[in-house]
Amino acid sequence: QCVTQLVSELKAHSGAPLVVSDELVFEICRYGAAELHSVASIVGGVGAQEVIKLLTGQFVPLNNTFIYNGLDGTSVSAEL
């Protein structure tokens, strides 16, 4: 109900046609309590570290594939 009210307020302020599907609302509600910003910061930090390793030629970069599990806070580097 609050999502419907928010969409109607956005329509009123923007003046543009705004279509929000039920599937989109479901996905927003499903990820409502998730900490996606922490996962993005960890993966972004690892990516930046690897770029610095490649540019400087120091240390050994990750080999092939890096997988981060946001639920457990664990990661693994796998050679596929």
mmCIF file of the N, C-alpha and C atoms, coordinates in Angstrom:
data_MODEL
# 
_entry.id   MODEL 
# 
loop_
_atom_site.group_PDB 
_atom_site.id 
_atom_site.type_symbol 
_atom_site.label_atom_id 
_atom_site.label_alt_id 
_atom_site.label_comp_id 
_atom_site.label_asym_id 
_atom_site.label_entity_id 
_atom_site.label_seq_id 
_atom_site.pdbx_PDB_ins_code 
_atom_site.Cartn_x 
_atom_site.Cartn_y 
_atom_site.Cartn_z 
_atom_site.occupancy 
_atom_site.B_iso_or_equiv 
_atom_site.pdbx_formal_charge 
_atom_site.auth_seq_id 
_atom_site.auth_comp_id 
_atom_site.auth_asym_id 
_atom_site.auth_atom_id 
_atom_site.pdbx_PDB_model_num 
ATOM 1   N N  . GLN A 1 1  ? 0.817  -1.183  0.000   1.00 0.00 ? 1  GLN A N  1 
ATOM 2   C CA . GLN A 1 1  ? 0.000  0.000   0.000   1.00 0.00 ? 1  GLN A CA 1 
ATOM 3   C C  . GLN A 1 1  ? 0.868  1.257   0.000   1.00 0.00 ? 1  GLN A C  1 
ATOM 4   N N  . CYS A 1 2  ? 1.923  1.268   0.803   1.00 0.00 ? 2  CYS A N  1 
ATOM 5   C CA . CYS A 1 2  ? 2.785  2.446   0.835   1.00 0.00 ? 2  CYS A CA 1 
ATOM 6   C C  . CYS A 1 2  ? 3.523  2.620   -0.481  1.00 0.00 ? 2  CYS A C  1 
ATOM 7   N N  . VAL A 1 3  ? 3.833  1.516   -1.174  1.00 0.00 ? 3  VAL A N  1 
ATOM 8   C CA . VAL A 1 3  ? 4.497  1.611   -2.478  1.00 0.00 ? 3  VAL A CA 1 
ATOM 9   C C  . VAL A 1 3  ? 3.552  2.250   -3.488  1.00 0.00 ? 3  VAL A C  1 
ATOM 10  N N  . THR A 1 4  ? 2.282  1.892   -3.442  1.00 0.00 ? 4  THR A N  1 
ATOM 11  C CA . THR A 1 4  ? 1.301  2.480   -4.349  1.00 0.00 ? 4  THR A CA 1 
ATOM 12  C C  . THR A 1 4  ? 1.165  3.973   -4.103  1.00 0.00 ? 4  THR A C  1 
ATOM 13  N N  . GLN A 1 5  ? 1.169  4.365   -2.835  1.00 0.00 ? 5  GLN A N  1 
ATOM 14  C CA . GLN A 1 5  ? 1.080  5.781   -2.494  1.00 0.00 ? 5  GLN A CA 1 
ATOM 15  C C  . GLN A 1 5  ? 2.322  6.527   -2.981  1.00 0.00 ? 5  GLN A C  1 
ATOM 16  N N  . LEU A 1 6  ? 3.491  5.931   -2.816  1.00 0.00 ? 6  LEU A N  1 
ATOM 17  C CA . LEU A 1 6  ? 4.730  6.547   -3.268  1.00 0.00 ? 6  LEU A CA 1 
ATOM 18  C C  . LEU A 1 6  ? 4.731  6.728   -4.785  1.00 0.00 ? 6  LEU A C  1 
ATOM 19  N N  . VAL A 1 7  ? 4.269  5.720   -5.511  1.00 0.00 ? 7  VAL A N  1 
ATOM 20  C CA . VAL A 1 7  ? 4.207  5.806   -6.975  1.00 0.00 ? 7  VAL A CA 1 
ATOM 21  C C  . VAL A 1 7  ? 3.247  6.912   -7.409  1.00 0.00 ? 7  VAL A C  1 
ATOM 22  N N  . SER A 1 8  ? 2.125  7.014   -6.756  1.00 0.00 ? 8  SER A N  1 
ATOM 23  C CA . SER A 1 8  ? 1.171  8.066   -7.130  1.00 0.00 ? 8  SER A CA 1 
ATOM 24  C C  . SER A 1 8  ? 1.730  9.452   -6.833  1.00 0.00 ? 8  SER A C  1 
ATOM 25  N N  . GLU A 1 9  ? 2.485  9.609   -5.746  1.00 0.00 ? 9  GLU A N  1 
ATOM 26  C CA . GLU A 1 9  ? 3.126  10.894  -5.453  1.00 0.00 ? 9  GLU A CA 1 
ATOM 27  C C  . GLU A 1 9  ? 4.197  11.226  -6.487  1.00 0.00 ? 9  GLU A C  1 
ATOM 28  N N  . LEU A 1 10 ? 4.963  10.222  -6.909  1.00 0.00 ? 10 LEU A N  1 
ATOM 29  C CA . LEU A 1 10 ? 5.978  10.443  -7.934  1.00 0.00 ? 10 LEU A CA 1 
ATOM 30  C C  . LEU A 1 10 ? 5.346  10.845  -9.260  1.00 0.00 ? 10 LEU A C  1 
ATOM 31  N N  . LYS A 1 11 ? 4.219  10.226  -9.594  1.00 0.00 ? 11 LYS A N  1 
ATOM 32  C CA . LYS A 1 11 ? 3.509  10.583  -10.824 1.00 0.00 ? 11 LYS A CA 1 
ATOM 33  C C  . LYS A 1 11 ? 3.050  12.033  -10.770 1.00 0.00 ? 11 LYS A C  1 
ATOM 34  N N  . ALA A 1 12 ? 2.540  12.445  -9.612  1.00 0.00 ? 12 ALA A N  1 
ATOM 35  C CA . ALA A 1 12 ? 2.025  13.806  -9.473  1.00 0.00 ? 12 ALA A CA 1 
ATOM 36  C C  . ALA A 1 12 ? 3.140  14.849  -9.599  1.00 0.00 ? 12 ALA A C  1 
ATOM 37  N N  . HIS A 1 13 ? 4.307  14.553  -9.042  1.00 0.00 ? 13 HIS A N  1 
ATOM 38  C CA . HIS A 1 13 ? 5.402  15.517  -9.066  1.00 0.00 ? 13 HIS A CA 1 
ATOM 39  C C  . HIS A 1 13 ? 6.157  15.538  -10.396 1.00 0.00 ? 13 HIS A C  1 
ATOM 40  N N  . SER A 1 14 ? 6.284  14.406  -11.044 1.00 0.00 ? 14 SER A N  1 
ATOM 41  C CA . SER A 1 14 ? 7.083  14.358  -12.265 1.00 0.00 ? 14 SER A CA 1 
ATOM 42  C C  . SER A 1 14 ? 6.292  14.782  -13.495 1.00 0.00 ? 14 SER A C  1 
ATOM 43  N N  . GLY A 1 15 ? 5.022  14.492  -13.505 1.00 0.00 ? 15 GLY A N  1 
ATOM 44  C CA . GLY A 1 15 ? 4.205  14.817  -14.663 1.00 0.00 ? 15 GLY A CA 1 
ATOM 45  C C  . GLY A 1 15 ? 4.364  13.831  -15.801 1.00 0.00 ? 15 GLY A C  1 
ATOM 46  N N  . ALA A 1 16 ? 5.360  12.965  -15.721 1.00 0.00 ? 16 ALA A N  1 
ATOM 47  C CA . ALA A 1 16 ? 5.603  11.975  -16.766 1.00 0.00 ? 16 ALA A CA 1 
ATOM 48  C C  . ALA A 1 16 ? 4.867  10.685  -16.429 1.00 0.00 ? 16 ALA A C  1 
ATOM 49  N N  . PRO A 1 17 ? 4.494  9.927   -17.448 1.00 0.00 ? 17 PRO A N  1 
ATOM 50  C CA . PRO A 1 17 ? 3.847  8.640   -17.157 1.00 0.00 ? 17 PRO A CA 1 
ATOM 51  C C  . PRO A 1 17 ? 4.816  7.696   -16.454 1.00 0.00 ? 17 PRO A C  1 
ATOM 52  N N  . LEU A 1 18 ? 4.375  7.112   -15.382 1.00 0.00 ? 18 LEU A N  1 
ATOM 53  C CA . LEU A 1 18 ? 5.222  6.230   -14.583 1.00 0.00 ? 18 LEU A CA 1 
ATOM 54  C C  . LEU A 1 18 ? 4.509  4.902   -14.419 1.00 0.00 ? 18 LEU A C  1 
ATOM 55  N N  . VAL A 1 19 ? 5.124  3.845   -14.925 1.00 0.00 ? 19 VAL A N  1 
ATOM 56  C CA . VAL A 1 19 ? 4.538  2.514   -14.849 1.00 0.00 ? 19 VAL A CA 1 
ATOM 57  C C  . VAL A 1 19 ? 5.418  1.647   -13.958 1.00 0.00 ? 19 VAL A C  1 
ATOM 58  N N  . VAL A 1 20 ? 4.831  1.104   -12.907 1.00 0.00 ? 20 VAL A N  1 
ATOM 59  C CA . VAL A 1 20 ? 5.561  0.220   -11.999 1.00 0.00 ? 20 VAL A CA 1 
ATOM 60  C C  . VAL A 1 20 ? 4.829  -1.109  -11.975 1.00 0.00 ? 20 VAL A C  1 
ATOM 61  N N  . SER A 1 21 ? 5.535  -2.165  -12.380 1.00 0.00 ? 21 SER A N  1 
ATOM 62  C CA . SER A 1 21 ? 4.895  -3.480  -12.437 1.00 0.00 ? 21 SER A CA 1 
ATOM 63  C C  . SER A 1 21 ? 4.905  -4.141  -11.063 1.00 0.00 ? 21 SER A C  1 
ATOM 64  N N  . ASP A 1 22 ? 4.040  -5.114  -10.899 1.00 0.00 ? 22 ASP A N  1 
ATOM 65  C CA . ASP A 1 22 ? 3.978  -5.854  -9.639  1.00 0.00 ? 22 ASP A CA 1 
ATOM 66  C C  . ASP A 1 22 ? 5.265  -6.631  -9.383  1.00 0.00 ? 22 ASP A C  1 
ATOM 67  N N  . GLU A 1 23 ? 5.907  -7.103  -10.447 1.00 0.00 ? 23 GLU A N  1 
ATOM 68  C CA . GLU A 1 23 ? 7.162  -7.837  -10.292 1.00 0.00 ? 23 GLU A CA 1 
ATOM 69  C C  . GLU A 1 23 ? 8.252  -6.926  -9.720  1.00 0.00 ? 23 GLU A C  1 
ATOM 70  N N  . LEU A 1 24 ? 8.285  -5.677  -10.175 1.00 0.00 ? 24 LEU A N  1 
ATOM 71  C CA . LEU A 1 24 ? 9.263  -4.723  -9.667  1.00 0.00 ? 24 LEU A CA 1 
ATOM 72  C C  . LEU A 1 24 ? 9.020  -4.423  -8.193  1.00 0.00 ? 24 LEU A C  1 
ATOM 73  N N  . VAL A 1 25 ? 7.785  -4.243  -7.814  1.00 0.00 ? 25 VAL A N  1 
ATOM 74  C CA . VAL A 1 25 ? 7.442  -3.997  -6.405  1.00 0.00 ? 25 VAL A CA 1 
ATOM 75  C C  . VAL A 1 25 ? 7.836  -5.205  -5.560  1.00 0.00 ? 25 VAL A C  1 
ATOM 76  N N  . PHE A 1 26 ? 7.610  -6.400  -6.067  1.00 0.00 ? 26 PHE A N  1 
ATOM 77  C CA . PHE A 1 26 ? 7.989  -7.608  -5.340  1.00 0.00 ? 26 PHE A CA 1 
ATOM 78  C C  . PHE A 1 26 ? 9.491  -7.657  -5.105  1.00 0.00 ? 26 PHE A C  1 
ATOM 79  N N  . GLU A 1 27 ? 10.286 -7.336  -6.145  1.00 0.00 ? 27 GLU A N  1 
ATOM 80  C CA . GLU A 1 27 ? 11.743 -7.356  -6.007  1.00 0.00 ? 27 GLU A CA 1 
ATOM 81  C C  . GLU A 1 27 ? 12.223 -6.311  -5.014  1.00 0.00 ? 27 GLU A C  1 
ATOM 82  N N  . ILE A 1 28 ? 11.622 -5.132  -5.022  1.00 0.00 ? 28 ILE A N  1 
ATOM 83  C CA . ILE A 1 28 ? 12.000 -4.089  -4.071  1.00 0.00 ? 28 ILE A CA 1 
ATOM 84  C C  . ILE A 1 28 ? 11.698 -4.548  -2.648  1.00 0.00 ? 28 ILE A C  1 
ATOM 85  N N  . CYS A 1 29 ? 10.549 -5.157  -2.443  1.00 0.00 ? 29 CYS A N  1 
ATOM 86  C CA . CYS A 1 29 ? 10.187 -5.644  -1.106  1.00 0.00 ? 29 CYS A CA 1 
ATOM 87  C C  . CYS A 1 29 ? 11.064 -6.809  -0.678  1.00 0.00 ? 29 CYS A C  1 
ATOM 88  N N  . ARG A 1 30 ? 11.448 -7.630  -1.622  1.00 0.00 ? 30 ARG A N  1 
ATOM 89  C CA . ARG A 1 30 ? 12.270 -8.791  -1.303  1.00 0.00 ? 30 ARG A CA 1 
ATOM 90  C C  . ARG A 1 30 ? 13.655 -8.368  -0.833  1.00 0.00 ? 30 ARG A C  1 
ATOM 91  N N  . TYR A 1 31 ? 14.215 -7.331  -1.420  1.00 0.00 ? 31 TYR A N  1 
ATOM 92  C CA . TYR A 1 31 ? 15.539 -6.852  -1.030  1.00 0.00 ? 31 TYR A CA 1 
ATOM 93  C C  . TYR A 1 31 ? 15.470 -5.720  -0.017  1.00 0.00 ? 31 TYR A C  1 
ATOM 94  N N  . GLY A 1 32 ? 14.309 -5.469  0.554   1.00 0.00 ? 32 GLY A N  1 
ATOM 95  C CA . GLY A 1 32 ? 14.131 -4.338  1.458   1.00 0.00 ? 32 GLY A CA 1 
ATOM 96  C C  . GLY A 1 32 ? 15.083 -4.316  2.639   1.00 0.00 ? 32 GLY A C  1 
ATOM 97  N N  . ALA A 1 33 ? 15.379 -5.445  3.247   1.00 0.00 ? 33 ALA A N  1 
ATOM 98  C CA . ALA A 1 33 ? 16.232 -5.475  4.429   1.00 0.00 ? 33 ALA A CA 1 
ATOM 99  C C  . ALA A 1 33 ? 17.651 -5.935  4.117   1.00 0.00 ? 33 ALA A C  1 
ATOM 100 N N  . ALA A 1 34 ? 17.976 -6.084  2.849   1.00 0.00 ? 34 ALA A N  1 
ATOM 101 C CA . ALA A 1 34 ? 19.304 -6.559  2.469   1.00 0.00 ? 34 ALA A CA 1 
ATOM 102 C C  . ALA A 1 34 ? 20.336 -5.448  2.592   1.00 0.00 ? 34 ALA A C  1 
ATOM 103 N N  . GLU A 1 35 ? 21.562 -5.830  2.842   1.00 0.00 ? 35 GLU A N  1 
ATOM 104 C CA . GLU A 1 35 ? 22.662 -4.879  2.962   1.00 0.00 ? 35 GLU A CA 1 
ATOM 105 C C  . GLU A 1 35 ? 23.476 -4.906  1.674   1.00 0.00 ? 35 GLU A C  1 
ATOM 106 N N  . LEU A 1 36 ? 22.879 -4.491  0.582   1.00 0.00 ? 36 LEU A N  1 
ATOM 107 C CA . LEU A 1 36 ? 23.544 -4.546  -0.710  1.00 0.00 ? 36 LEU A CA 1 
ATOM 108 C C  . LEU A 1 36 ? 24.731 -3.591  -0.791  1.00 0.00 ? 36 LEU A C  1 
ATOM 109 N N  . HIS A 1 37 ? 24.686 -2.482  -0.053  1.00 0.00 ? 37 HIS A N  1 
ATOM 110 C CA . HIS A 1 37 ? 25.786 -1.525  -0.120  1.00 0.00 ? 37 HIS A CA 1 
ATOM 111 C C  . HIS A 1 37 ? 27.068 -2.098  0.471   1.00 0.00 ? 37 HIS A C  1 
ATOM 112 N N  . SER A 1 38 ? 26.955 -2.959  1.470   1.00 0.00 ? 38 SER A N  1 
ATOM 113 C CA . SER A 1 38 ? 28.164 -3.559  2.040   1.00 0.00 ? 38 SER A CA 1 
ATOM 114 C C  . SER A 1 38 ? 28.785 -4.566  1.066   1.00 0.00 ? 38 SER A C  1 
ATOM 115 N N  . VAL A 1 39 ? 27.970 -5.303  0.362   1.00 0.00 ? 39 VAL A N  1 
ATOM 116 C CA . VAL A 1 39 ? 28.480 -6.245  -0.638  1.00 0.00 ? 39 VAL A CA 1 
ATOM 117 C C  . VAL A 1 39 ? 29.162 -5.470  -1.765  1.00 0.00 ? 39 VAL A C  1 
ATOM 118 N N  . ALA A 1 40 ? 28.547 -4.382  -2.196  1.00 0.00 ? 40 ALA A N  1 
ATOM 119 C CA . ALA A 1 40 ? 29.127 -3.579  -3.271  1.00 0.00 ? 40 ALA A CA 1 
ATOM 120 C C  . ALA A 1 40 ? 30.460 -2.972  -2.845  1.00 0.00 ? 40 ALA A C  1 
ATOM 121 N N  . SER A 1 41 ? 30.576 -2.554  -1.593  1.00 0.00 ? 41 SER A N  1 
ATOM 122 C CA . SER A 1 41 ? 31.831 -1.951  -1.147  1.00 0.00 ? 41 SER A CA 1 
ATOM 123 C C  . SER A 1 41 ? 32.945 -2.983  -1.067  1.00 0.00 ? 41 SER A C  1 
ATOM 124 N N  . ILE A 1 42 ? 32.628 -4.199  -0.651  1.00 0.00 ? 42 ILE A N  1 
ATOM 125 C CA . ILE A 1 42 ? 33.653 -5.239  -0.567  1.00 0.00 ? 42 ILE A CA 1 
ATOM 126 C C  . ILE A 1 42 ? 34.115 -5.649  -1.962  1.00 0.00 ? 42 ILE A C  1 
ATOM 127 N N  . VAL A 1 43 ? 33.178 -5.905  -2.848  1.00 0.00 ? 43 VAL A N  1 
ATOM 128 C CA . VAL A 1 43 ? 33.539 -6.326  -4.199  1.00 0.00 ? 43 VAL A CA 1 
ATOM 129 C C  . VAL A 1 43 ? 34.260 -5.189  -4.938  1.00 0.00 ? 43 VAL A C  1 
ATOM 130 N N  . GLY A 1 44 ? 33.829 -3.957  -4.732  1.00 0.00 ? 44 GLY A N  1 
ATOM 131 C CA . GLY A 1 44 ? 34.507 -2.821  -5.340  1.00 0.00 ? 44 GLY A CA 1 
ATOM 132 C C  . GLY A 1 44 ? 35.920 -2.637  -4.815  1.00 0.00 ? 44 GLY A C  1 
ATOM 133 N N  . GLY A 1 45 ? 36.096 -2.854  -3.506  1.00 0.00 ? 45 GLY A N  1 
ATOM 134 C CA . GLY A 1 45 ? 37.435 -2.758  -2.918  1.00 0.00 ? 45 GLY A CA 1 
ATOM 135 C C  . GLY A 1 45 ? 38.368 -3.823  -3.447  1.00 0.00 ? 45 GLY A C  1 
ATOM 136 N N  . VAL A 1 46 ? 37.867 -5.035  -3.587  1.00 0.00 ? 46 VAL A N  1 
ATOM 137 C CA . VAL A 1 46 ? 38.683 -6.121  -4.142  1.00 0.00 ? 46 VAL A CA 1 
ATOM 138 C C  . VAL A 1 46 ? 39.047 -5.814  -5.596  1.00 0.00 ? 46 VAL A C  1 
ATOM 139 N N  . GLY A 1 47 ? 38.075 -5.302  -6.352  1.00 0.00 ? 47 GLY A N  1 
ATOM 140 C CA . GLY A 1 47 ? 38.344 -4.948  -7.746  1.00 0.00 ? 47 GLY A CA 1 
ATOM 141 C C  . GLY A 1 47 ? 39.388 -3.850  -7.864  1.00 0.00 ? 47 GLY A C  1 
ATOM 142 N N  . ALA A 1 48 ? 39.292 -2.831  -7.009  1.00 0.00 ? 48 ALA A N  1 
ATOM 143 C CA . ALA A 1 48 ? 40.272 -1.745  -7.034  1.00 0.00 ? 48 ALA A CA 1 
ATOM 144 C C  . ALA A 1 48 ? 41.659 -2.249  -6.657  1.00 0.00 ? 48 ALA A C  1 
ATOM 145 N N  . GLN A 1 49 ? 41.711 -3.138  -5.683  1.00 0.00 ? 49 GLN A N  1 
ATOM 146 C CA . GLN A 1 49 ? 42.989 -3.714  -5.271  1.00 0.00 ? 49 GLN A CA 1 
ATOM 147 C C  . GLN A 1 49 ? 43.629 -4.499  -6.410  1.00 0.00 ? 49 GLN A C  1 
ATOM 148 N N  . GLU A 1 50 ? 42.827 -5.223  -7.157  1.00 0.00 ? 50 GLU A N  1 
ATOM 149 C CA . GLU A 1 50 ? 43.356 -6.004  -8.273  1.00 0.00 ? 50 GLU A CA 1 
ATOM 150 C C  . GLU A 1 50 ? 43.850 -5.103  -9.403  1.00 0.00 ? 50 GLU A C  1 
ATOM 151 N N  . VAL A 1 51 ? 43.170 -4.002  -9.648  1.00 0.00 ? 51 VAL A N  1 
ATOM 152 C CA . VAL A 1 51 ? 43.627 -3.062  -10.670 1.00 0.00 ? 51 VAL A CA 1 
ATOM 153 C C  . VAL A 1 51 ? 44.971 -2.471  -10.271 1.00 0.00 ? 51 VAL A C  1 
ATOM 154 N N  . ILE A 1 52 ? 45.128 -2.121  -8.998  1.00 0.00 ? 52 ILE A N  1 
ATOM 155 C CA . ILE A 1 52 ? 46.403 -1.575  -8.525  1.00 0.00 ? 52 ILE A CA 1 
ATOM 156 C C  . ILE A 1 52 ? 47.511 -2.618  -8.660  1.00 0.00 ? 52 ILE A C  1 
ATOM 157 N N  . LYS A 1 53 ? 47.200 -3.873  -8.359  1.00 0.00 ? 53 LYS A N  1 
ATOM 158 C CA . LYS A 1 53 ? 48.193 -4.939  -8.533  1.00 0.00 ? 53 LYS A CA 1 
ATOM 159 C C  . LYS A 1 53 ? 48.634 -5.055  -9.991  1.00 0.00 ? 53 LYS A C  1 
ATOM 160 N N  . LEU A 1 54 ? 47.677 -4.972  -10.908 1.00 0.00 ? 54 LEU A N  1 
ATOM 161 C CA . LEU A 1 54 ? 48.006 -5.093  -12.330 1.00 0.00 ? 54 LEU A CA 1 
ATOM 162 C C  . LEU A 1 54 ? 48.809 -3.894  -12.834 1.00 0.00 ? 54 LEU A C  1 
ATOM 163 N N  . LEU A 1 55 ? 48.454 -2.694  -12.392 1.00 0.00 ? 55 LEU A N  1 
ATOM 164 C CA . LEU A 1 55 ? 49.139 -1.499  -12.866 1.00 0.00 ? 55 LEU A CA 1 
ATOM 165 C C  . LEU A 1 55 ? 50.560 -1.380  -12.317 1.00 0.00 ? 55 LEU A C  1 
ATOM 166 N N  . THR A 1 56 ? 50.756 -1.767  -11.061 1.00 0.00 ? 56 THR A N  1 
ATOM 167 C CA . THR A 1 56 ? 52.080 -1.625  -10.458 1.00 0.00 ? 56 THR A CA 1 
ATOM 168 C C  . THR A 1 56 ? 52.973 -2.815  -10.739 1.00 0.00 ? 56 THR A C  1 
ATOM 169 N N  . GLY A 1 57 ? 52.382 -3.954  -11.064 1.00 0.00 ? 57 GLY A N  1 
ATOM 170 C CA . GLY A 1 57 ? 53.176 -5.152  -11.317 1.00 0.00 ? 57 GLY A CA 1 
ATOM 171 C C  . GLY A 1 57 ? 53.699 -5.795  -10.045 1.00 0.00 ? 57 GLY A C  1 
ATOM 172 N N  . GLN A 1 58 ? 53.205 -5.367  -8.915  1.00 0.00 ? 58 GLN A N  1 
ATOM 173 C CA . GLN A 1 58 ? 53.608 -5.959  -7.641  1.00 0.00 ? 58 GLN A CA 1 
ATOM 174 C C  . GLN A 1 58 ? 52.539 -6.944  -7.186  1.00 0.00 ? 58 GLN A C  1 
ATOM 175 N N  . PHE A 1 59 ? 52.970 -7.930  -6.450  1.00 0.00 ? 59 PHE A N  1 
ATOM 176 C CA . PHE A 1 59 ? 52.088 -8.947  -5.889  1.00 0.00 ? 59 PHE A CA 1 
ATOM 177 C C  . PHE A 1 59 ? 51.411 -9.761  -6.986  1.00 0.00 ? 59 PHE A C  1 
ATOM 178 N N  . VAL A 1 60 ? 50.735 -10.804 -6.595  1.00 0.00 ? 60 VAL A N  1 
ATOM 179 C CA . VAL A 1 60 ? 50.099 -11.717 -7.550  1.00 0.00 ? 60 VAL A CA 1 
ATOM 180 C C  . VAL A 1 60 ? 48.597 -11.441 -7.563  1.00 0.00 ? 60 VAL A C  1 
ATOM 181 N N  . PRO A 1 61 ? 48.027 -11.147 -8.727  1.00 0.00 ? 61 PRO A N  1 
ATOM 182 C CA . PRO A 1 61 ? 46.581 -10.912 -8.796  1.00 0.00 ? 61 PRO A CA 1 
ATOM 183 C C  . PRO A 1 61 ? 45.791 -12.197 -8.549  1.00 0.00 ? 61 PRO A C  1 
ATOM 184 N N  . LEU A 1 62 ? 44.507 -12.030 -8.286  1.00 0.00 ? 62 LEU A N  1 
ATOM 185 C CA . LEU A 1 62 ? 43.631 -13.191 -8.116  1.00 0.00 ? 62 LEU A CA 1 
ATOM 186 C C  . LEU A 1 62 ? 43.639 -14.021 -9.385  1.00 0.00 ? 62 LEU A C  1 
ATOM 187 N N  . ASN A 1 63 ? 43.567 -15.318 -9.218  1.00 0.00 ? 63 ASN A N  1 
ATOM 188 C CA . ASN A 1 63 ? 43.639 -16.216 -10.365 1.00 0.00 ? 63 ASN A CA 1 
ATOM 189 C C  . ASN A 1 63 ? 42.229 -16.562 -10.843 1.00 0.00 ? 63 ASN A C  1 
ATOM 190 N N  . ASN A 1 64 ? 41.806 -15.952 -11.926 1.00 0.00 ? 64 ASN A N  1 
ATOM 191 C CA . ASN A 1 64 ? 40.595 -16.278 -12.655 1.00 0.00 ? 64 ASN A CA 1 
ATOM 192 C C  . ASN A 1 64 ? 39.316 -15.717 -12.029 1.00 0.00 ? 64 ASN A C  1 
ATOM 193 N N  . THR A 1 65 ? 38.682 -16.381 -11.062 1.00 0.00 ? 65 THR A N  1 
ATOM 194 C CA . THR A 1 65 ? 37.346 -16.018 -10.611 1.00 0.00 ? 65 THR A CA 1 
ATOM 195 C C  . THR A 1 65 ? 37.308 -15.767 -9.113  1.00 0.00 ? 65 THR A C  1 
ATOM 196 N N  . PHE A 1 66 ? 36.695 -14.647 -8.715  1.00 0.00 ? 66 PHE A N  1 
ATOM 197 C CA . PHE A 1 66 ? 36.513 -14.305 -7.308  1.00 0.00 ? 66 PHE A CA 1 
ATOM 198 C C  . PHE A 1 66 ? 35.028 -14.389 -6.991  1.00 0.00 ? 66 PHE A C  1 
ATOM 199 N N  . ILE A 1 67 ? 34.676 -15.162 -5.981  1.00 0.00 ? 67 ILE A N  1 
ATOM 200 C CA . ILE A 1 67 ? 33.276 -15.329 -5.589  1.00 0.00 ? 67 ILE A CA 1 
ATOM 201 C C  . ILE A 1 67 ? 33.132 -14.872 -4.149  1.00 0.00 ? 67 ILE A C  1 
ATOM 202 N N  . TYR A 1 68 ? 32.207 -13.933 -3.903  1.00 0.00 ? 68 TYR A N  1 
ATOM 203 C CA . TYR A 1 68 ? 31.949 -13.420 -2.557  1.00 0.00 ? 68 TYR A CA 1 
ATOM 204 C C  . TYR A 1 68 ? 30.543 -13.813 -2.129  1.00 0.00 ? 68 TYR A C  1 
ATOM 205 N N  . ASN A 1 69 ? 30.426 -14.411 -0.956  1.00 0.00 ? 69 ASN A N  1 
ATOM 206 C CA . ASN A 1 69 ? 29.134 -14.798 -0.400  1.00 0.00 ? 69 ASN A CA 1 
ATOM 207 C C  . ASN A 1 69 ? 28.727 -13.729 0.608   1.00 0.00 ? 69 ASN A C  1 
ATOM 208 N N  . GLY A 1 70 ? 27.771 -12.893 0.240   1.00 0.00 ? 70 GLY A N  1 
ATOM 209 C CA . GLY A 1 70 ? 27.334 -11.806 1.101   1.00 0.00 ? 70 GLY A CA 1 
ATOM 210 C C  . GLY A 1 70 ? 26.587 -12.267 2.331   1.00 0.00 ? 70 GLY A C  1 
ATOM 211 N N  . LEU A 1 71 ? 25.999 -13.442 2.305   1.00 0.00 ? 71 LEU A N  1 
ATOM 212 C CA . LEU A 1 71 ? 25.272 -13.937 3.470   1.00 0.00 ? 71 LEU A CA 1 
ATOM 213 C C  . LEU A 1 71 ? 26.209 -14.347 4.590   1.00 0.00 ? 71 LEU A C  1 
ATOM 214 N N  . ASP A 1 72 ? 27.291 -15.025 4.238   1.00 0.00 ? 72 ASP A N  1 
ATOM 215 C CA . ASP A 1 72 ? 28.232 -15.492 5.255   1.00 0.00 ? 72 ASP A CA 1 
ATOM 216 C C  . ASP A 1 72 ? 29.431 -14.576 5.420   1.00 0.00 ? 72 ASP A C  1 
ATOM 217 N N  . GLY A 1 73 ? 29.666 -13.691 4.470   1.00 0.00 ? 73 GLY A N  1 
ATOM 218 C CA . GLY A 1 73 ? 30.833 -12.828 4.505   1.00 0.00 ? 73 GLY A CA 1 
ATOM 219 C C  . GLY A 1 73 ? 32.110 -13.564 4.160   1.00 0.00 ? 73 GLY A C  1 
ATOM 220 N N  . THR A 1 74 ? 31.990 -14.608 3.352   1.00 0.00 ? 74 THR A N  1 
ATOM 221 C CA . THR A 1 74 ? 33.160 -15.397 2.962   1.00 0.00 ? 74 THR A CA 1 
ATOM 222 C C  . THR A 1 74 ? 33.424 -15.215 1.473   1.00 0.00 ? 74 THR A C  1 
ATOM 223 N N  . SER A 1 75 ? 34.653 -15.506 1.074   1.00 0.00 ? 75 SER A N  1 
ATOM 224 C CA . SER A 1 75 ? 34.985 -15.408 -0.343  1.00 0.00 ? 75 SER A CA 1 
ATOM 225 C C  . SER A 1 75 ? 35.940 -16.528 -0.712  1.00 0.00 ? 75 SER A C  1 
ATOM 226 N N  . VAL A 1 76 ? 36.032 -16.770 -2.019  1.00 0.00 ? 76 VAL A N  1 
ATOM 227 C CA . VAL A 1 76 ? 36.935 -17.799 -2.529  1.00 0.00 ? 76 VAL A CA 1 
ATOM 228 C C  . VAL A 1 76 ? 37.400 -17.354 -3.919  1.00 0.00 ? 76 VAL A C  1 
ATOM 229 N N  . SER A 1 77 ? 38.636 -17.663 -4.212  1.00 0.00 ? 77 SER A N  1 
ATOM 230 C CA . SER A 1 77 ? 39.170 -17.418 -5.551  1.00 0.00 ? 77 SER A CA 1 
ATOM 231 C C  . SER A 1 77 ? 39.300 -18.775 -6.221  1.00 0.00 ? 77 SER A C  1 
ATOM 232 N N  . ALA A 1 78 ? 38.579 -18.952 -7.313  1.00 0.00 ? 78 ALA A N  1 
ATOM 233 C CA . ALA A 1 78 ? 38.537 -20.257 -7.976  1.00 0.00 ? 78 ALA A CA 1 
ATOM 234 C C  . ALA A 1 78 ? 39.133 -20.167 -9.364  1.00 0.00 ? 78 ALA A C  1 
ATOM 235 N N  . GLU A 1 79 ? 39.844 -21.208 -9.756  1.00 0.00 ? 79 GLU A N  1 
ATOM 236 C CA . GLU A 1 79 ? 40.370 -21.293 -11.104 1.00 0.00 ? 79 GLU A CA 1 
ATOM 237 C C  . GLU A 1 79 ? 39.433 -22.181 -11.896 1.00 0.00 ? 79 GLU A C  1 
ATOM 238 N N  . LEU A 1 80 ? 38.710 -21.597 -12.830 1.00 0.00 ? 80 LEU A N  1 
ATOM 239 C CA . LEU A 1 80 ? 37.732 -22.354 -13.604 1.00 0.00 ? 80 LEU A CA 1 
ATOM 240 C C  . LEU A 1 80 ? 38.295 -22.784 -14.931 1.00 0.00 ? 80 LEU A C  1 
# 
